Coordinates of C-alpha atoms in Angstrom, one line a residue:
Chain A
M835 CA 0.0 0.0 0.0
T836 CA 1.2 3.4 -0.8
G837 CA -0.1 6.9 -0.3
A838 CA -1.1 8.8 2.8
L839 CA -3.1 7.2 5.6
L840 CA -3.9 10.6 7.1
E841 CA -3.1 13.9 5.6
L842 CA -3.7 17.3 7.2
D843 CA -3.2 20.3 4.9
S844 CA -3.0 23.6 6.7
V845 CA -5.9 22.8 8.9
S846 CA -7.3 25.7 11.1
K847 CA -10.3 25.8 13.4
T848 CA -11.8 28.9 14.7
F849 CA -14.5 29.0 17.4
T850 CA -16.8 32.0 17.5
R851 CA -18.0 33.1 20.9
G852 CA -20.5 35.6 22.0
G853 CA -23.6 37.1 20.4
L854 CA -24.4 39.7 17.8
F855 CA -22.6 42.6 19.4
S856 CA -19.7 41.1 21.3
R857 CA -18.3 38.5 19.0
T858 CA -14.9 37.1 19.8
Q859 CA -13.0 34.5 17.9
V860 CA -10.8 31.9 19.4
E861 CA -8.3 30.3 17.1
A862 CA -7.9 26.8 18.5
V863 CA -5.9 25.3 15.7
I864 CA -3.9 27.4 13.2
D865 CA -2.3 26.0 10.0
V866 CA -1.4 22.5 11.1
S867 CA -0.1 20.2 8.4
F868 CA 1.3 16.7 8.7
R869 CA 1.1 13.3 6.9
L870 CA 1.1 9.7 8.1
E871 CA 2.1 7.2 5.5
M872 CA 0.1 4.0 4.9
A873 CA 3.3 2.0 4.2
K874 CA 5.0 3.0 7.5
P875 CA 2.9 2.6 10.6
E876 CA 4.2 4.8 13.4
I877 CA 3.4 6.4 16.7
F878 CA 2.9 10.1 16.2
S879 CA 2.8 12.2 19.3
I880 CA 1.0 15.6 19.6
I881 CA 2.5 17.4 22.6
G882 CA 1.2 20.6 24.2
E883 CA -0.2 22.1 27.4
S884 CA -3.9 22.5 28.0
G885 CA -5.4 25.0 25.6
S886 CA -2.8 24.4 22.9
G887 CA -5.4 22.9 20.6
K888 CA -4.4 19.3 20.7
S889 CA -7.8 17.9 21.6
T890 CA -9.5 20.1 18.9
L891 CA -7.0 18.6 16.4
A892 CA -8.0 15.1 17.6
R893 CA -11.7 15.9 17.1
I894 CA -10.9 17.1 13.6
I895 CA -9.1 13.8 12.8
L896 CA -12.0 11.8 14.2
A897 CA -14.3 13.8 11.9
L898 CA -16.3 15.0 14.9
Q899 CA -15.6 18.6 13.9
A900 CA -15.0 20.1 10.5
P901 CA -12.0 22.4 10.1
T902 CA -12.7 26.1 9.4
R903 CA -10.0 26.2 6.7
G904 CA -7.8 23.6 5.1
T905 CA -8.5 19.9 4.5
A906 CA -8.1 16.7 6.5
R907 CA -8.0 13.6 4.3
F908 CA -8.1 9.9 5.4
K909 CA -6.8 7.5 2.7
G910 CA -7.3 10.3 0.1
R911 CA -10.9 11.1 1.2
D912 CA -11.8 14.5 2.4
L913 CA -13.3 14.2 5.9
A914 CA -15.5 17.2 5.3
G915 CA -17.3 15.1 2.6
L916 CA -18.3 12.3 5.0
R917 CA -22.0 12.0 5.2
D918 CA -23.9 9.8 7.6
G919 CA -24.2 6.3 6.1
A920 CA -21.8 3.8 4.6
D921 CA -18.9 6.2 4.2
R922 CA -19.0 7.4 7.7
H923 CA -19.5 3.8 8.9
A924 CA -16.4 2.7 7.1
F925 CA -14.4 5.7 8.4
M926 CA -15.5 4.9 12.0
A927 CA -14.3 1.4 11.7
A928 CA -10.9 2.5 10.4
V929 CA -10.3 5.3 12.9
Q930 CA -11.0 4.6 16.6
P931 CA -10.5 6.7 19.7
V932 CA -9.1 5.7 23.1
F933 CA -10.1 8.2 25.9
Q934 CA -8.2 9.6 28.8
N935 CA -10.2 8.3 31.7
P936 CA -11.3 4.6 31.4
F937 CA -13.5 5.0 34.6
E938 CA -15.6 7.7 32.8
A939 CA -15.5 6.1 29.3
F940 CA -17.5 3.1 30.4
N941 CA -21.0 3.2 31.9
P942 CA -20.7 1.8 35.4
L943 CA -23.9 -0.2 35.1
K944 CA -23.1 -1.8 31.8
R945 CA -21.1 -5.0 31.5
L946 CA -17.7 -4.6 29.7
D947 CA -18.2 -7.5 27.2
R948 CA -21.3 -5.7 25.9
Y949 CA -19.1 -2.9 24.5
L950 CA -16.9 -5.4 22.7
Y951 CA -19.9 -7.3 21.3
A952 CA -21.5 -4.1 20.0
T953 CA -18.4 -3.0 18.3
C954 CA -17.9 -6.4 16.7
R955 CA -21.5 -6.5 15.5
R956 CA -21.6 -3.0 14.1
F957 CA -18.1 -2.7 12.6
A958 CA -16.6 -6.1 12.2
G959 CA -19.6 -7.8 10.6
A960 CA -20.2 -10.3 13.4
K961 CA -23.6 -11.9 12.7
D962 CA -24.2 -14.1 15.7
E963 CA -23.3 -14.6 19.3
A964 CA -20.4 -17.0 18.5
A965 CA -18.8 -14.6 16.0
M966 CA -19.2 -11.7 18.5
Q967 CA -17.5 -13.7 21.2
A968 CA -14.7 -14.8 18.9
G969 CA -14.1 -11.2 17.8
A970 CA -14.1 -9.9 21.4
D971 CA -11.7 -12.6 22.5
K972 CA -9.4 -11.9 19.6
A973 CA -9.3 -8.2 20.4
L974 CA -8.8 -8.8 24.1
R975 CA -5.9 -11.2 23.4
Q976 CA -4.2 -8.5 21.4
V977 CA -4.0 -6.4 24.6
G978 CA -3.0 -9.3 26.9
L979 CA -6.4 -10.1 28.3
S980 CA -9.0 -12.8 27.3
L981 CA -12.7 -12.9 27.1
A982 CA -12.8 -15.3 30.1
E983 CA -11.3 -12.6 32.3
V984 CA -13.7 -9.8 31.2
K985 CA -17.0 -11.6 30.4
G986 CA -19.8 -10.5 32.7
R987 CA -17.5 -8.0 34.6
Y988 CA -18.5 -4.5 35.4
P989 CA -16.0 -1.5 35.2
H990 CA -15.5 -1.2 38.9
E991 CA -14.3 -4.8 39.1
L992 CA -11.2 -4.1 37.1
S993 CA -8.2 -1.9 37.9
G994 CA -7.5 1.3 35.9
G995 CA -4.8 -0.4 33.8
Q996 CA -7.0 -3.4 32.9
L997 CA -9.9 -1.1 32.1
Q998 CA -7.7 1.0 29.8
R999 CA -6.7 -2.3 28.1
V1000 CA -10.3 -3.2 27.6
A1001 CA -10.9 0.3 26.1
I1002 CA -8.0 -0.3 23.7
A1003 CA -9.4 -3.8 22.9
R1004 CA -12.7 -2.2 22.1
A1005 CA -11.1 0.1 19.7
L1006 CA -9.2 -2.8 18.1
A1007 CA -12.4 -4.9 17.6
S1008 CA -13.4 -3.0 14.5
G1009 CA -10.1 -3.7 12.8
P1010 CA -8.9 0.0 12.6
S1011 CA -5.8 1.3 10.9
L1012 CA -5.5 4.4 13.0
L1013 CA -5.9 4.9 16.8
I1014 CA -6.4 8.3 18.4
A1015 CA -5.3 8.1 22.0
D1016 CA -5.9 11.2 24.0
E1017 CA -3.9 11.2 27.2
P1018 CA -4.4 7.4 27.5
V1019 CA -2.1 6.9 30.5
S1020 CA -2.6 10.0 32.6
M1021 CA -5.2 8.2 34.8
V1022 CA -3.4 4.9 35.0
D1023 CA -1.2 4.1 37.9
A1024 CA 2.6 4.6 37.5
S1025 CA 3.4 0.9 37.9
L1026 CA 1.0 0.0 35.1
R1027 CA 1.8 2.9 32.8
A1028 CA 4.8 1.3 31.3
S1029 CA 2.8 -1.8 30.2
I1030 CA 0.2 0.3 28.4
V1031 CA 3.0 2.3 26.7
N1032 CA 4.7 -1.0 25.7
L1033 CA 1.3 -2.3 24.4
F1034 CA 1.1 0.6 21.9
R1035 CA 4.5 -0.2 20.6
K1036 CA 3.5 -3.9 20.2
L1037 CA 0.3 -2.9 18.3
R1038 CA 2.3 -0.8 15.9
D1039 CA 4.8 -3.6 15.3
E1040 CA 2.5 -6.6 15.2
L1041 CA -0.7 -5.2 13.7
G1042 CA 0.8 -2.4 11.6
L1043 CA -1.4 0.1 13.4
S1044 CA -0.6 3.8 13.3
I1045 CA -1.3 5.6 16.6
I1046 CA -1.7 9.3 17.3
Y1047 CA -0.6 9.8 20.9
I1048 CA -1.8 13.0 22.4
T1049 CA -0.1 14.0 25.7
H1050 CA 1.6 16.6 27.8
D1051 CA 4.0 14.0 29.2
L1052 CA 7.3 14.4 27.4
A1053 CA 8.9 11.4 29.1
T1054 CA 6.4 8.8 27.8
A1055 CA 6.3 10.6 24.4
Y1056 CA 10.0 10.2 24.2
S1057 CA 9.9 6.5 25.1
I1058 CA 7.4 5.5 22.4
S1059 CA 7.1 8.1 19.6
D1060 CA 8.6 7.9 16.2
R1061 CA 7.7 11.5 15.3
I1062 CA 6.3 14.3 17.4
I1063 CA 4.8 17.7 16.9
I1064 CA 4.9 20.3 19.7
M1065 CA 1.9 22.7 19.8
Q1066 CA 1.6 26.1 21.4
K1067 CA -1.6 28.2 21.3
G1068 CA -2.9 26.3 18.2
R1069 CA 0.3 26.4 16.2
V1070 CA 2.9 23.8 15.6
V1071 CA 6.2 25.2 16.9
E1072 CA 8.4 22.2 16.3
S1073 CA 8.0 18.9 14.5
G1074 CA 10.1 16.0 13.4
D1075 CA 11.9 12.9 14.7
A1076 CA 11.0 12.4 18.4
R1077 CA 14.5 11.6 19.7
T1078 CA 16.2 14.5 17.8
I1079 CA 13.7 17.0 19.0
L1080 CA 13.5 16.0 22.6
A1081 CA 17.2 15.5 22.9
D1082 CA 17.8 19.1 21.6
P1083 CA 14.7 21.2 21.3
K1084 CA 15.2 24.4 19.2
H1085 CA 12.1 26.5 19.7
P1086 CA 12.0 28.5 23.0
Y1087 CA 8.7 26.9 24.0
S1088 CA 9.9 23.4 23.4
K1089 CA 12.9 24.2 25.6
T1090 CA 10.8 25.6 28.4
L1091 CA 8.6 22.5 28.2
K1092 CA 11.6 20.2 28.4
E1093 CA 13.1 22.1 31.3
S1094 CA 9.9 21.9 33.2
V1095 CA 9.7 18.1 33.1
L1096 CA 10.3 16.8 36.6
E1097 CA 12.2 13.5 36.1
P1098 CA 13.2 10.9 38.7
L1099 CA 16.6 11.6 40.1
A1100 CA 19.7 10.1 38.5
P1101 CA 22.4 9.1 40.9
G1102 CA 24.2 12.3 42.1
E1103 CA 21.6 14.6 40.5
R1104 CA 20.6 17.6 42.6
P1105 CA 16.8 18.1 43.1
L1106 CA 15.5 21.3 41.6
F1107 CA 14.0 22.6 44.8
A1108 CA 16.6 21.3 47.1
R1109 CA 17.4 23.3 50.3
Chain B
M61 CA -0.2 29.5 78.4
S62 CA 1.6 26.7 76.7
A63 CA 3.8 24.1 78.4
A64 CA 6.9 25.5 76.7
M65 CA 6.4 28.9 78.3
R66 CA 5.9 27.5 81.8
N67 CA 9.0 25.4 81.4
P68 CA 11.6 27.1 79.2
A69 CA 14.1 24.2 79.5
A70 CA 11.7 21.9 77.5
K71 CA 11.6 24.2 74.5
P72 CA 14.7 23.1 72.5
E73 CA 13.7 19.5 72.9
A74 CA 10.2 20.2 71.7
A75 CA 11.6 22.1 68.6
Q76 CA 13.5 19.0 67.6
G77 CA 10.7 16.5 68.0
P78 CA 8.4 15.6 65.3
V79 CA 5.5 17.9 64.4
V80 CA 3.3 15.0 63.7
A81 CA 3.8 11.4 64.9
V82 CA 1.6 8.7 63.6
R83 CA 1.9 5.4 65.4
D84 CA 0.5 2.1 64.2
L85 CA -2.5 3.8 62.8
R86 CA -5.4 1.7 61.6
A87 CA -8.3 3.4 59.8
W88 CA -10.9 1.1 58.3
Y89 CA -14.1 1.5 56.4
R90 CA -16.6 -0.6 58.3
L91 CA -19.9 -1.4 56.6
R92 CA -22.6 -3.3 58.2
L93 CA -25.3 -4.0 55.7
F94 CA -28.1 -6.5 56.2
G95 CA -26.1 -8.4 58.8
V96 CA -23.0 -8.6 56.6
D97 CA -19.9 -7.0 57.9
R98 CA -17.5 -5.7 55.4
E99 CA -14.2 -4.1 56.3
V100 CA -11.9 -2.2 54.0
K101 CA -8.6 -1.9 55.7
A102 CA -7.5 1.3 53.8
V103 CA -4.8 2.2 56.4
D104 CA -3.5 -0.8 58.2
G105 CA -0.7 -0.2 60.7
I106 CA 1.2 2.8 59.6
T107 CA 3.9 4.4 61.6
F108 CA 5.8 7.6 60.6
E109 CA 6.6 11.1 61.7
V110 CA 6.9 14.4 60.0
R111 CA 9.8 16.5 61.4
K112 CA 10.0 20.2 61.8
D113 CA 11.0 22.1 58.7
E114 CA 10.7 19.3 56.2
I115 CA 8.6 18.2 53.3
Y116 CA 7.6 14.6 53.8
G117 CA 6.4 13.0 50.6
L118 CA 3.9 10.2 50.4
A119 CA 3.7 8.2 47.2
G120 CA 1.3 5.4 46.2
E121 CA -1.0 4.5 43.5
S122 CA -4.8 4.8 43.5
S123 CA -6.4 2.7 46.3
S124 CA -3.1 2.4 48.2
G125 CA -4.8 4.3 51.1
K126 CA -3.0 7.6 50.9
S127 CA -6.1 9.7 50.7
T128 CA -7.6 7.8 53.7
L129 CA -4.4 8.5 55.7
V130 CA -4.6 12.2 54.9
K131 CA -8.2 12.4 55.9
T132 CA -7.5 10.6 59.1
I133 CA -4.6 12.9 60.0
A134 CA -6.7 16.0 59.2
G135 CA -9.6 14.7 61.3
A136 CA -11.9 14.8 58.3
M137 CA -13.5 11.4 58.8
R138 CA -17.0 10.4 58.3
P139 CA -18.6 7.0 58.8
P140 CA -18.0 4.4 57.6
L141 CA -14.4 5.4 58.0
E142 CA -13.2 5.1 61.6
I143 CA -10.0 4.8 63.5
V144 CA -9.7 1.3 64.7
G145 CA -6.3 1.6 66.5
G146 CA -3.1 3.6 66.8
E147 CA -2.6 7.2 67.5
I148 CA -1.8 10.6 65.9
Q149 CA 0.1 13.1 68.0
F150 CA 0.6 16.8 67.1
S151 CA 3.3 18.9 68.7
F152 CA 0.9 21.8 68.9
M153 CA -1.8 19.9 70.8
D154 CA -0.3 18.2 73.9
G155 CA -1.8 15.1 75.2
T156 CA -4.7 14.8 72.7
M157 CA -4.9 11.9 70.4
G158 CA -5.6 13.3 67.0
L159 CA -8.2 15.7 65.9
N160 CA -11.0 13.2 65.9
R161 CA -11.0 12.9 69.7
A162 CA -10.2 16.5 70.5
P163 CA -13.0 18.7 71.9
A164 CA -14.7 20.7 69.2
D165 CA -13.6 24.1 70.4
L166 CA -9.9 23.0 70.4
V167 CA -10.3 21.6 66.8
E168 CA -11.8 24.9 65.7
R169 CA -8.8 26.8 67.1
V170 CA -6.2 24.4 65.8
R171 CA -7.5 24.0 62.3
W172 CA -6.1 26.4 59.8
R173 CA -4.1 28.1 62.6
H174 CA -1.7 25.2 63.1
L175 CA -2.8 22.7 60.6
S176 CA -3.9 23.6 57.1
Y177 CA -4.7 21.9 53.9
V178 CA -3.9 22.5 50.2
M179 CA -6.4 20.6 48.1
Q180 CA -6.3 19.2 44.6
G181 CA -9.0 20.9 42.5
S182 CA -8.6 24.7 43.1
M183 CA -11.8 25.4 41.1
S184 CA -13.9 23.3 43.4
V185 CA -12.2 24.4 46.6
L186 CA -12.7 28.2 46.2
N187 CA -16.3 29.3 46.5
P188 CA -17.3 30.4 43.0
V189 CA -19.8 33.1 44.1
R190 CA -17.5 34.8 46.6
R191 CA -14.6 37.0 45.8
I192 CA -11.1 35.8 46.7
G193 CA -10.8 38.5 49.4
T194 CA -14.0 37.2 51.0
S195 CA -12.6 33.7 51.0
F196 CA -9.5 35.0 52.8
F197 CA -11.7 36.6 55.4
D198 CA -13.8 33.5 55.9
F199 CA -10.8 31.2 56.3
A200 CA -8.3 33.3 58.2
F201 CA -9.7 36.5 59.9
R202 CA -10.6 34.9 63.2
H203 CA -7.2 33.2 63.5
M204 CA -5.1 36.3 62.8
G205 CA -6.4 38.5 65.6
L206 CA -6.0 41.7 63.6
D207 CA -8.4 44.5 62.8
N208 CA -9.8 44.9 59.3
A209 CA -7.1 47.2 57.9
G210 CA -4.3 45.2 59.5
F211 CA -5.8 42.0 58.1
E212 CA -6.0 43.3 54.6
A213 CA -2.4 44.6 54.8
A214 CA -1.3 41.2 56.0
V215 CA -3.2 39.4 53.1
V216 CA -1.7 41.7 50.5
A217 CA 1.8 41.2 51.8
H218 CA 1.3 37.5 51.8
L219 CA -0.1 37.5 48.3
A220 CA 3.1 39.2 47.2
R221 CA 5.0 36.3 48.5
V222 CA 3.2 33.9 46.1
N223 CA 3.6 36.5 43.2
L224 CA 0.0 37.5 43.1
P225 CA -1.1 41.2 42.8
A226 CA -3.5 42.6 45.4
S227 CA -6.1 42.9 42.6
V228 CA -6.9 39.2 42.9
L229 CA -8.7 39.9 46.1
K230 CA -11.5 41.6 44.1
A231 CA -11.6 38.8 41.5
Y232 CA -13.9 35.7 41.4
P233 CA -12.2 32.3 41.1
H234 CA -13.3 31.8 37.4
E235 CA -11.5 35.0 36.4
L236 CA -8.1 33.5 37.4
S237 CA -6.1 30.9 35.5
G238 CA -5.5 27.5 37.0
G239 CA -2.0 28.4 38.1
M240 CA -3.2 31.6 39.8
R241 CA -6.0 29.8 41.5
Q242 CA -3.6 27.2 42.9
R243 CA -1.4 30.0 44.2
V244 CA -4.4 31.4 45.9
T245 CA -5.2 28.1 47.7
I246 CA -1.5 27.9 48.7
A247 CA -1.6 31.5 50.0
L248 CA -4.8 30.6 51.9
A249 CA -3.2 27.6 53.5
T250 CA -0.1 29.4 54.5
I251 CA -1.3 32.8 55.6
C252 CA -1.7 31.8 59.3
R253 CA 1.9 30.4 59.2
P254 CA 0.8 27.0 60.3
Q255 CA 3.3 24.5 61.7
F256 CA 1.8 21.7 59.6
I257 CA 0.4 21.7 56.1
I258 CA -1.2 18.8 54.3
A259 CA -0.9 19.1 50.5
D260 CA -2.9 16.5 48.6
E261 CA -2.0 16.4 44.9
P262 CA -1.9 20.2 44.8
T263 CA -0.3 20.5 41.3
T264 CA -1.8 17.4 39.5
A265 CA -4.2 19.5 37.5
L266 CA -1.6 22.0 36.3
D267 CA 0.5 22.1 33.2
V268 CA 4.1 21.1 33.6
V269 CA 5.4 24.7 33.1
V270 CA 3.0 26.1 35.6
Q271 CA 3.6 23.2 38.0
K272 CA 7.3 23.9 38.2
D273 CA 6.7 27.5 39.2
V274 CA 4.1 26.6 41.7
L275 CA 6.3 24.0 43.3
A276 CA 9.3 26.4 43.5
M277 CA 7.1 28.9 45.2
F278 CA 5.7 26.4 47.6
R279 CA 9.2 25.3 48.6
S280 CA 10.4 28.9 49.2
I281 CA 7.3 29.6 51.4
Q282 CA 7.9 26.4 53.3
R283 CA 11.5 27.3 53.9
E284 CA 10.7 30.8 55.0
M285 CA 8.2 29.7 57.6
A286 CA 10.0 26.5 58.5
S287 CA 6.7 24.6 58.3
S288 CA 6.4 20.9 58.0
V289 CA 4.5 19.5 55.0
L290 CA 3.0 16.2 54.2
F291 CA 3.0 16.2 50.4
V292 CA 0.9 13.5 48.7
T293 CA 1.1 12.8 45.0
H294 CA 1.6 9.8 42.8
D295 CA 4.0 11.7 40.6
M296 CA 7.5 10.4 41.4
G297 CA 9.1 13.3 39.4
V298 CA 7.5 15.8 41.8
H299 CA 8.7 13.8 44.8
A300 CA 12.2 13.6 43.4
H301 CA 12.7 17.3 43.2
L302 CA 10.6 18.6 46.1
T303 CA 10.5 16.3 49.1
D304 CA 13.1 15.7 51.8
R305 CA 12.0 12.3 52.8
L306 CA 9.7 9.9 51.0
G307 CA 7.3 7.2 52.2
I308 CA 6.0 4.6 49.7
M309 CA 2.6 3.1 50.4
Y310 CA 1.2 -0.1 49.0
A311 CA -2.2 -1.5 49.7
G312 CA -2.7 0.4 53.0
R313 CA 0.8 -0.1 54.4
L314 CA 4.0 1.8 54.3
V315 CA 6.5 -0.4 52.6
E316 CA 9.6 1.9 52.5
E317 CA 10.7 5.2 53.8
A318 CA 14.0 7.0 53.3
R319 CA 15.6 10.3 52.4
T320 CA 14.3 11.0 48.8
P321 CA 17.6 10.7 47.0
D322 CA 18.2 7.3 48.7
V323 CA 14.8 6.1 47.6
F324 CA 15.8 6.7 44.0
A325 CA 19.4 5.6 44.3
R326 CA 19.0 2.6 46.6
P327 CA 15.4 1.3 46.8
R328 CA 15.2 -1.8 49.0
H329 CA 11.6 -2.8 48.5
P330 CA 10.7 -4.7 45.3
Y331 CA 7.7 -2.4 44.7
T332 CA 9.7 0.8 45.1
R333 CA 12.4 -0.7 42.9
H334 CA 9.9 -1.5 40.2
L335 CA 8.2 1.8 40.5
I336 CA 11.5 3.7 40.0
H337 CA 12.7 1.4 37.2
S338 CA 9.4 1.8 35.2
L339 CA 9.7 5.6 35.0
P340 CA 10.6 6.8 31.5
R341 CA 13.3 9.4 31.1
I342 CA 14.1 11.7 28.1
G343 CA 17.3 10.5 26.6
D344 CA 17.1 7.0 28.0
D345 CA 16.1 4.3 25.5
R346 CA 16.1 1.3 27.7
P347 CA 12.8 -0.5 27.6
R348 CA 10.6 -0.1 30.6
I349 CA 8.7 -3.0 32.1
G350 CA 5.2 -2.6 33.6
L351 CA 4.3 -4.4 36.8
E352 CA 2.4 -7.6 36.2
G353 CA -0.9 -8.4 38.0
T354 CA -3.5 -6.0 39.5
P355 CA -3.4 -3.8 42.6
P356 CA -4.9 -5.8 45.5
S357 CA -8.4 -5.3 46.8
L358 CA -8.3 -3.7 50.2
A359 CA -11.5 -5.5 51.2
N360 CA -9.7 -8.8 50.8
P361 CA -6.0 -8.2 50.7
P362 CA -3.4 -10.9 50.1
S363 CA -2.1 -12.8 53.1
G364 CA 1.4 -12.1 54.4
C365 CA 3.2 -9.4 52.5
R366 CA 0.5 -7.7 50.4
F367 CA 2.9 -7.3 47.5
H368 CA 3.8 -11.0 47.2
P369 CA 1.4 -12.0 44.3
R370 CA 3.2 -9.4 42.1
C371 CA 6.7 -9.8 43.5
V372 CA 9.5 -11.6 41.6
F373 CA 11.5 -12.0 44.9
A374 CA 8.6 -13.6 46.8
T375 CA 9.3 -16.7 48.9
E376 CA 7.1 -19.0 50.9
R377 CA 7.6 -16.9 54.0
C378 CA 6.2 -13.8 52.2
R379 CA 2.9 -15.6 51.6
V380 CA 2.4 -16.3 55.3
E381 CA 4.2 -13.7 57.5
V382 CA 3.8 -9.9 57.4
P383 CA 7.2 -8.3 57.0
P384 CA 7.9 -5.8 59.8
M385 CA 9.2 -2.3 59.0
E386 CA 12.9 -2.4 59.9
Q387 CA 15.6 0.1 60.0
V388 CA 18.3 -0.7 57.4
A389 CA 20.3 2.5 57.4
P390 CA 20.0 5.9 59.1
D391 CA 16.6 7.3 58.0
H392 CA 15.9 4.3 55.9
R393 CA 13.2 1.8 56.8
V394 CA 11.8 -1.0 54.7
A395 CA 9.3 -3.8 55.2
C396 CA 10.6 -6.7 53.2
F397 CA 12.1 -10.1 54.1
E398 CA 14.1 -10.2 50.9
K399 CA 15.5 -6.7 51.1
D400 CA 19.2 -7.8 50.9
R401 CA 18.5 -9.8 47.7
V402 CA 16.6 -6.8 46.3
E403 CA 19.5 -4.5 47.0
A404 CA 22.0 -7.0 45.5
T405 CA 20.1 -7.3 42.3
P406 CA 21.3 -4.8 39.7

C-alpha cells in the first residue's frame, strides 16, 4: 500500500464566541499540516499544554468537527465530505478513539463485554453470538487479556490499567488502521503505565497500526514516539523525529517544556527545589 | 499559656521532636449491611513522623490508602471510616490523640491556625460566588487577631509572597487561571503560618510549566516559615525534586521510607524498585517494564506481605508472614524479608 493514511493540509479551526454585538473569535488550531504514510505505521505524538489545541485537532481527525480552513484527508478522502451512512461507517471502523479516563469512558452499570460485542457486531460484521465472542476474544488477546477474564464483569471490578486495556481492545475490535489516543495513561497508575505504553509499541509492530498519541507528558512521548509535533496556542512550533527534537529542542517553547519536566533523580543529581 | 512557656528548658527538645507522629494507625471503612460485615482496611498499621521544617512525601497509586491516611490525620473522617487503632500526635496539641478525639472548640482553634490543607481541585475548593478576598476573610480572619485594615495589609503582603497582585482579592475564582487559583489556595493555606500543612496532589491538574513555578514557590514559602509539610502525590518526578523524605505506600501499608535521593538511588523494597525502574526518562532508550498483576483489593488483601502476588522476589515466607518495618540505614526503613536480595540485584 502506498499513499497517505492521514493527511492534514494547513488545517485551522476557529470558534466563535458571544452574540451579535460582542463577538470574539478563538483560534484553537492554526495552520497545522502533517502526513502519516500507509506503508509506514508509526506512533505520532502531539504534545502541548492545555489550551494548545491538541484535543481540537483530535476531534478534527476523528471527523467530529470540521476544520474552518484547510482539509483533512483519510486515505485520500476529504473528511468534510463524509455523510452519515456507509462512508462514515467505514471511516468509524478504520479510525478509533481511546479516551483519557477509562472510569468515565465506560458506563458503570453496563457489562464490559457488551461494549466489545456491540463494536464487533456493528463494525466487524459479526452476525451471531459466537462470531461476536470470537471477535471480542481476539481483540482482548491482542491487549494481553482474554474474554474469560472480562466476560460478565463491570467496570468497577477491574483496575485502571486493565480497564484501559479493555478500552483499547474495544477500539481494536473494529479492525482499525489508526488509533487516536488522547492522554491514555494519565489516569493509569505509575506501575501499570509502562505496560500500556509498551502495548502501543506492540500494536504498531505486530498489527501495523498507526497511533496518534496526544499527551503533555514528554517522558512517555520520548519513550514510544517515532515522530512528534509540539503545539503552542494552536500552532505547531516544532516537528520531526522524536529523539532528535526531545534531545535538543530548538524552539524556546519546546525548551521551556523540556526544562519543566520533573524527572526521577539520576544518581548524584541535585533536586531542583533542594534546600 | 503553653507548656513550653511554663518550662523554658523543655523548649529546645520540643523544637527537635516531630511535628506529627503517627503510630501504628489503623483506619478502616466498616460497613454493616443486612447483617453482613465488610471491612476495607485502607490504612493498616502505619507508623511515621513528619519532622520540623521538612517536606515529607507520600507516594502510592490509587487505592493504596494515601487519601484515607490524609483524611484521618486531618480529622476529616465520616462514617463508615473510623480509626480502629493507633494514635496521631501533634506537637501543637499536647496530650490529645488526633483531631477526631479532641474537643470541638480546640479543633476549631487548631484547624487552619496550626494545621492547614492545600487541596487538589482549586476550582472546586474556592467558593465560585465569593470574591477571593471574602474567602481569605472566611478562612483566616478569626485566627489572625487583627483589625480589618491590618488583616487586609497582611493578606496583600502574603499574596506578594506567592507572586500575586493585590487585585486578585477583588476577583472571582473563574477570572483567574488554573496556576493563579492554585497559588491562591496555597496562599490561603499558609497565611496563618501553620506548623503543619497537608498538600494533597496540589499540582496534579496543572500544566508542567506552571507546575514547576508553583512547586518552586511552595518550597520557598515552606522554607521561610520552617513549616512541616505532608505532600501527597503519585507523581514520582515531583517527589524527586521537592520532598526531603519519602514514604512509599502499597495496599494500605507503608513499605519503604528514606531520604528522597536514597529512595531513587538505593530502593530496598521490590515495589519501590519496580516503580522507579518503570519511569521513563528523556534520553534513556532502555525499555521499561510494567508491573504484572493487578493492585490488590483492600477489602480482601493478600495474606502475608501484600505485594507478594506481584513480586518476583517472593518466597514461601512472604505468603504467610507480614514483614515488619525495619531500620536498614540511618533514616531508611523498609518492610521486606528479601531486602538484601533486592539491593544486591542490579
